[in-house]
Short mmCIF file of C-alpha atoms and ligand atoms in Angstrom, two decimals:
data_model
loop_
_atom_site.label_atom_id
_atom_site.label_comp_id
_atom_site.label_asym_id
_atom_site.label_seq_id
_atom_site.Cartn_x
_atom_site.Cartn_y
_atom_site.Cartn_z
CA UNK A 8 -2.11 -7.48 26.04
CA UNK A 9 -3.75 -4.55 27.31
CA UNK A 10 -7.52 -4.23 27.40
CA UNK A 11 -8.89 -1.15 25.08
CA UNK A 12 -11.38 1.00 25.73
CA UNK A 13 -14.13 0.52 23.07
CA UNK A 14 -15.71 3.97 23.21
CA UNK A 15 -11.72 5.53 22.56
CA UNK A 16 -10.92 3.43 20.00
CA UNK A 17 -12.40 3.58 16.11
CA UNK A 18 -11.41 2.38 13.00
CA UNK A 19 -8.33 4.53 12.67
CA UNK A 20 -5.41 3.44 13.52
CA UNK A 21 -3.85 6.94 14.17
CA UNK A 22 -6.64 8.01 16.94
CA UNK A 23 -5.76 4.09 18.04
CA UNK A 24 -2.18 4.82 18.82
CA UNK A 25 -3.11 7.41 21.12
CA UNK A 26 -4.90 5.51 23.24
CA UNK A 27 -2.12 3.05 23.27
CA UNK A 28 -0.03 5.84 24.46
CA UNK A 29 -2.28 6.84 27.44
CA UNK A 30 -2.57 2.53 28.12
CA UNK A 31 1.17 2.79 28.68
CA UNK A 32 2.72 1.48 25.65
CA UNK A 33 5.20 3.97 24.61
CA UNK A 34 7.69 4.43 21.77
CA UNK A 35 5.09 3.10 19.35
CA UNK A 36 5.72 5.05 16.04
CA UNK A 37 7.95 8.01 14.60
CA UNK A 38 8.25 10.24 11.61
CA UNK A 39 10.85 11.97 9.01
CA UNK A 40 10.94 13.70 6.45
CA UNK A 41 12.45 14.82 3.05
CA UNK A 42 15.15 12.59 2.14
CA UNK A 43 17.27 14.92 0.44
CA UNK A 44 19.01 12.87 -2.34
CA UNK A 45 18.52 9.67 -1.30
CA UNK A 46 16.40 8.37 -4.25
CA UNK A 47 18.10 6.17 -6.89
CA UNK A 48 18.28 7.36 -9.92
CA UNK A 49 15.31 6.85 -11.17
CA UNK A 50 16.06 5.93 -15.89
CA UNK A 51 18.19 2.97 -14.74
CA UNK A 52 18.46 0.36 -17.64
CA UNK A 53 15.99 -2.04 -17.42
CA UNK A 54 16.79 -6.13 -17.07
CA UNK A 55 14.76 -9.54 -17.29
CA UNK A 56 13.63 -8.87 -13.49
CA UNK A 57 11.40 -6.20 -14.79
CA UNK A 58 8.72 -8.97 -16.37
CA UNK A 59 8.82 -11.40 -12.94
CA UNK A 60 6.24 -8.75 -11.10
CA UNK A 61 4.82 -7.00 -13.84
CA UNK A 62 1.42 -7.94 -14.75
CA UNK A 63 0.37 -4.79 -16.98
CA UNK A 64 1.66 -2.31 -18.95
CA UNK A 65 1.38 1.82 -18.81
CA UNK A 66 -0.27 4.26 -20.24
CA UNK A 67 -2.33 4.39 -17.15
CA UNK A 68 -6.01 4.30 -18.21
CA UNK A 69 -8.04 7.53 -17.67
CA UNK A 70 -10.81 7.29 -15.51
CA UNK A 71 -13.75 9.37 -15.93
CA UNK A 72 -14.22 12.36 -13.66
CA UNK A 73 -16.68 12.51 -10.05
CA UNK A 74 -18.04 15.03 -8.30
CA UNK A 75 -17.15 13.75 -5.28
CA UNK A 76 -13.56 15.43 -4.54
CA UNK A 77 -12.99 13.66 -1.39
CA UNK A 78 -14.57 10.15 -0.42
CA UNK A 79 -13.68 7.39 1.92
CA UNK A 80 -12.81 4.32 0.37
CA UNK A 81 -15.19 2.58 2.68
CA UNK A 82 -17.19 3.09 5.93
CA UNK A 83 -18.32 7.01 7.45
CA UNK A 84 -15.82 9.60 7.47
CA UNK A 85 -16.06 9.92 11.35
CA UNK A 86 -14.45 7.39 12.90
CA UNK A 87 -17.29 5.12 14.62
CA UNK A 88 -16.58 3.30 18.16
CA UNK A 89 -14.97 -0.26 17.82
CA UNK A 90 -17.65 -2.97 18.36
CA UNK A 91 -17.52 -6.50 17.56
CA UNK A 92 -19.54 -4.92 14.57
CA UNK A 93 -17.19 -2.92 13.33
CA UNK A 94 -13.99 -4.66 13.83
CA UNK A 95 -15.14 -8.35 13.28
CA UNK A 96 -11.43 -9.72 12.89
CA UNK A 97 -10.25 -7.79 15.95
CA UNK A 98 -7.89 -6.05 13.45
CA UNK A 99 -6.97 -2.77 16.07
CA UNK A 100 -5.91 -5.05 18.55
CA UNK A 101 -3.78 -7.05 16.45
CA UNK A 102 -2.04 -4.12 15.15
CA UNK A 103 -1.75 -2.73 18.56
CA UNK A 104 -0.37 -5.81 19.75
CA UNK A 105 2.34 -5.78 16.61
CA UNK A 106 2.96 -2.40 17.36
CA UNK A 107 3.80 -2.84 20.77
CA UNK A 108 6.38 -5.94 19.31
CA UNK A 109 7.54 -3.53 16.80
CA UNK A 110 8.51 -0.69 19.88
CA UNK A 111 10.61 -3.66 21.60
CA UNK A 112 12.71 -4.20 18.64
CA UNK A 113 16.44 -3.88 19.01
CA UNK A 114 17.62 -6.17 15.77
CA UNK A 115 19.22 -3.13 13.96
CA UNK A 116 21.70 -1.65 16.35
CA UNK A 117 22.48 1.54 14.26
CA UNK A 118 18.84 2.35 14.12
CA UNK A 119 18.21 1.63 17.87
CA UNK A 120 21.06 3.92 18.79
CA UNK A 121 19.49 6.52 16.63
CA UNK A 122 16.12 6.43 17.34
CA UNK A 123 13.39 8.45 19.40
CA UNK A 124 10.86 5.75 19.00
CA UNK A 125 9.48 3.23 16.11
CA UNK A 126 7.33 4.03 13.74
CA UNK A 127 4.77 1.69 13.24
CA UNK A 128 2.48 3.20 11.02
CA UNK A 129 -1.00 4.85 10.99
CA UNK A 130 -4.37 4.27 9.42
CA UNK A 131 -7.70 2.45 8.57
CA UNK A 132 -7.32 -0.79 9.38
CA UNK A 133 -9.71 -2.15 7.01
CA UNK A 134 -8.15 -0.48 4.70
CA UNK A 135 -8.31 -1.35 1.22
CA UNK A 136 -5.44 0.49 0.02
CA UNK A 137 -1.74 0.17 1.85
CA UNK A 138 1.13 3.18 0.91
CA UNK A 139 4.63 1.70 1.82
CA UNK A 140 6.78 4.16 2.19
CA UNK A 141 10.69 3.77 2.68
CA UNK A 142 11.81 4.84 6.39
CA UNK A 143 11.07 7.57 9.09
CA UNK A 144 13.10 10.55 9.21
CA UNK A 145 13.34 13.41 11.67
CA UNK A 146 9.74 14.47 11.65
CA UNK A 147 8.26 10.97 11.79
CA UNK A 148 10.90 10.05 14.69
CA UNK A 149 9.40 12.52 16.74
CA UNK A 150 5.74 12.31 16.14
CA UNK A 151 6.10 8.69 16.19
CA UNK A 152 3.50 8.50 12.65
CA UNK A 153 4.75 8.18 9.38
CA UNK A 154 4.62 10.48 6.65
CA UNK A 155 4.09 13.86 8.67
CA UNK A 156 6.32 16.19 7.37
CA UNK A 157 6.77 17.73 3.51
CA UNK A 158 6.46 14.66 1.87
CA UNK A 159 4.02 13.87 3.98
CA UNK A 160 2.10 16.70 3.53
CA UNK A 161 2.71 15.83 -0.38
CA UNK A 162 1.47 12.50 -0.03
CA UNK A 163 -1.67 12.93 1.75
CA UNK A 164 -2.34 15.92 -1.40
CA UNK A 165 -2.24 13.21 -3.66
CA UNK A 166 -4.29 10.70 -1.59
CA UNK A 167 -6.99 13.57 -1.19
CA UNK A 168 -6.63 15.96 -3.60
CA UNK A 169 -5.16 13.59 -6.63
CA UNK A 170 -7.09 10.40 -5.64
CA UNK A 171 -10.29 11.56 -3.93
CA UNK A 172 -10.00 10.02 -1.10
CA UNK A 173 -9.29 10.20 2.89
CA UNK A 174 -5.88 10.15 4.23
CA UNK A 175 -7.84 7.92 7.01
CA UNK A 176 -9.16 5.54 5.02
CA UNK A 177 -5.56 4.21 3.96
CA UNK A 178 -2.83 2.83 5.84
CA UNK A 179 0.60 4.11 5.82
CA UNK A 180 3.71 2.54 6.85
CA UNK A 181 7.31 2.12 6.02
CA UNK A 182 9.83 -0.75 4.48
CA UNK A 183 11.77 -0.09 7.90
CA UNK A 184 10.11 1.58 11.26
CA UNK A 185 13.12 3.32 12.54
CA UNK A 186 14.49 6.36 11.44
CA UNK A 187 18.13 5.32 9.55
CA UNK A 188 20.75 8.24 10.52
CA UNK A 189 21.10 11.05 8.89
CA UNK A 190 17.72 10.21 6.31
CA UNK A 191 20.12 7.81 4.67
CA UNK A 192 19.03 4.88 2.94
CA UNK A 193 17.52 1.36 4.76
CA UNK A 194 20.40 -0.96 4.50
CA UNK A 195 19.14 -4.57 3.15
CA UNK A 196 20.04 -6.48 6.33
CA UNK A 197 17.80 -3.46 7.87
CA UNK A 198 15.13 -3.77 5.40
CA UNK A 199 15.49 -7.75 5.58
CA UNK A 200 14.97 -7.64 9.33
CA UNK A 201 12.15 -5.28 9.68
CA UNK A 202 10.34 -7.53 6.62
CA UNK A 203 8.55 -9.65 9.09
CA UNK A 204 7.32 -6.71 10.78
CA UNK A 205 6.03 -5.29 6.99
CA UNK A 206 4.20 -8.68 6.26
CA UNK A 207 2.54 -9.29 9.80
CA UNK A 208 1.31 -5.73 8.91
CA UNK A 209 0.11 -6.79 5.57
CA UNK A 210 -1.32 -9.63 7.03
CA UNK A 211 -3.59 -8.13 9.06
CA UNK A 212 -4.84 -5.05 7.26
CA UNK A 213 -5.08 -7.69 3.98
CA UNK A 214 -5.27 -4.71 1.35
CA UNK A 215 -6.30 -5.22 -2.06
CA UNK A 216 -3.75 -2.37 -2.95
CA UNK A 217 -0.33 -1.62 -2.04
CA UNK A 218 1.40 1.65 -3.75
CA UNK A 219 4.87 1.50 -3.68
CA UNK A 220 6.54 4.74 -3.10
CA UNK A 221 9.90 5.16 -4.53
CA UNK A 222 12.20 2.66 -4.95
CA UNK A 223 13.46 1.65 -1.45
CA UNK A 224 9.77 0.31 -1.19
CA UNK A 225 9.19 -1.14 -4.78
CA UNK A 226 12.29 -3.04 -4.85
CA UNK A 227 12.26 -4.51 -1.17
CA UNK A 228 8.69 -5.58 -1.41
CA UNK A 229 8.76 -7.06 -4.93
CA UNK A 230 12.66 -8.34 -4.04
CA UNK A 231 13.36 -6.86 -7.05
CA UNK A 232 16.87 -4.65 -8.11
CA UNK A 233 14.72 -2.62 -11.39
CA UNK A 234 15.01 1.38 -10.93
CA UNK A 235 11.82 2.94 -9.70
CA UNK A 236 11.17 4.30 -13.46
CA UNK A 237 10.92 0.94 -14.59
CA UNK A 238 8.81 -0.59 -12.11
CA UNK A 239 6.00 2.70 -11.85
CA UNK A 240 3.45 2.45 -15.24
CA UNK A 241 2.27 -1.02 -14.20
CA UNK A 242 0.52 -3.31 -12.02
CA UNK A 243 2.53 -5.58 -9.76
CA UNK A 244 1.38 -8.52 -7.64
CA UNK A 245 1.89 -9.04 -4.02
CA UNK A 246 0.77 -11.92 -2.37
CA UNK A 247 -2.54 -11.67 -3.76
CA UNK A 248 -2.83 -7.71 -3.56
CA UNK A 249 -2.12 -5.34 -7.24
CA UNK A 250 0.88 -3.09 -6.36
CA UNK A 251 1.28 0.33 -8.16
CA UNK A 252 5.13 1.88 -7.51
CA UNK A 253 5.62 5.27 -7.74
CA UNK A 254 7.96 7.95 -7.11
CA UNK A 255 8.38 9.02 -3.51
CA UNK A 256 7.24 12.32 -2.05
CA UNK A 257 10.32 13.19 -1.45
CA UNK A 258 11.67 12.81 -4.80
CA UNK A 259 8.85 14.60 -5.97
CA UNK A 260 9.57 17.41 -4.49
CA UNK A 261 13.26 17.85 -5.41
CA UNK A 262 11.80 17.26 -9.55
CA UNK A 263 8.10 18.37 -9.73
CA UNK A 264 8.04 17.60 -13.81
CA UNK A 265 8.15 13.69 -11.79
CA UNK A 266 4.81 14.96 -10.46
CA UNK A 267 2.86 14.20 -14.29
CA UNK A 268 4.05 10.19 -13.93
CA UNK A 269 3.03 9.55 -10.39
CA UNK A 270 -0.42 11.27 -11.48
CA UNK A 271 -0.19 8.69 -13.98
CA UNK A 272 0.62 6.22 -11.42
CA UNK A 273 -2.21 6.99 -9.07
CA UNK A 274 -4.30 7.09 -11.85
CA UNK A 275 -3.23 3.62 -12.82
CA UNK A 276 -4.24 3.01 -9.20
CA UNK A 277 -7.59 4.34 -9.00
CA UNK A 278 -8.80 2.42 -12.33
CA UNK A 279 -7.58 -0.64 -10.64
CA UNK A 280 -9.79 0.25 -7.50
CA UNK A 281 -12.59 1.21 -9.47
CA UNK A 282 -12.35 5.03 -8.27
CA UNK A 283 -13.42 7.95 -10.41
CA UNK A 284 -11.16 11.00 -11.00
CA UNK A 285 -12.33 13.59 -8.86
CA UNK A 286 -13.36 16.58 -9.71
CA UNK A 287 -10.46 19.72 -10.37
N1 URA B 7 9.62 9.20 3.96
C1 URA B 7 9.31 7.89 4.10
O1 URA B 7 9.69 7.07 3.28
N2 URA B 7 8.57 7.53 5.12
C2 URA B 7 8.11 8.38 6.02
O2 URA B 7 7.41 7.95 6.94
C3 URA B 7 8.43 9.73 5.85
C4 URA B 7 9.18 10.12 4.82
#
């Protein structure tokens, strides 16, 4: 694997990739965007799967208020130089070096044909908190980072603005790191054979938190087939980390009155991590 600069490289993964682009490894992430009406509907009955990951039950618990409005979950807002210090575990370079796996693979030939690049995924590497998000689309493909276009921009409002805390203090990536065609949905033998890819991910970041968004995520990571608006309201489980589902951006977007449960959802969230509302 390539050598890294130190004085390039910091704790975030996003200022990471670039340097991985000047060291020569390409195609390394992507982006999309709005997934027109992709999402599931999201009242399906629920069914006896719903109690195998659920661990708690809604109303999500309300916090009290901060000051603070926005606040890294841990370490200095700028970015500080990777030392042996900083990143004991030598977590950049094993993301790097998944990444760079990740860019190689060819195990989904519709997505292959379709793609600009992969889509890794961006962020803190420490981080405590992990969004999963469903798939690039068109944006993400060509930026090669996930989550950069309106839902994007959506999401990172309710990291910062709703949770009160920086966009670069998560991580963010996807049930599947290439763009499906046309925005449509991950199909499970795609979503099966990126999974390794998701975990090795998990792996090495080690988040207490995972937040599900929409259902593409919730149900491939919690293998389970319960509608989004039965599996949002609670706390899952996932290999040791509490996972909050939600609704995704995109859905958001197409039904704003969705916007008052995934404020309940990241609410949910934040009393798990311990973090005050912030201040409105
Ligand atoms: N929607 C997703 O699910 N992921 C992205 O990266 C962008 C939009």
């Amino acid at each position: 694997m390539k050598k890294l600069s130190k004085t390039s490289l910091n704790y975030y993964l996003s200022e990471y990739l670039e340097d991985l682009g000047r060291a020569g490894v390409k195609d390394f992430y992507r982006g999309d965007e709005a997934k027109g009406a992709k999402q599931p509907p999201e009242n399906a009955p629920e069914s006896a799967e719903r109690a195998k990951h659920a661990r708690t039950a809604a109303p999500a618990p309300k916090p009290a208020r901060r000051a603070a409005p926005v606040v890294p979950i841990r370490g200095p807002e700028s970015a500080p130089a990777i030392t042996a210090e900083s990143d004991p575990e030598g977590r950049a370079a094993k993301l790097t070096e998944l990444a760079a796996q990740v860019a190689k693979c060819a195990l989904c030939p519709k997505l292959v044909a379709n793609r600009t690049q992969t889509v890794f995924g961006t962020g803190n590497p420490y981080a405590e908190l992990c969004f999963i998000g469903e798939g690039p689309g068109a944006e993400e493909d060509l930026q090669g980072k996930p989550f950069v276009g309106r839902s994007g921009q959506l999401l990172t409002d309710m990291i910062e603005k709703g949770m009160g805390i920086k966009r670069s203090s998560v991580f963010i990536c996807n049930i599947v790191r290439c763009r499906p065609p046309q925005n449509r949905n991950p199909e499970k033998e795609e979503a099966n054979a990126c999974r390794p890819f998701l975990d090795a991910t998990l792996e090495i970041i080690k988040p207490k938190f995972i937040c599900c968004l929409g259902s593409i995520a919730a149900t491939n990571l919690l293998h389970s087939e319960l509608p989004i608006g039965k599996m949002r309201g609670k706390v899952h489980e996932y290999n040791g980390a509490k996972v909050v589902c939600t609704y995704h951006p995109a859905y958001l977007l197409r039904n704003p009155p969705a916007k008052k449960q995934a404020w309940e959802d990241l609410q949910l969230l934040m009393a798990e991590m311990g973090l005050e509302l912030p201040e409105r």
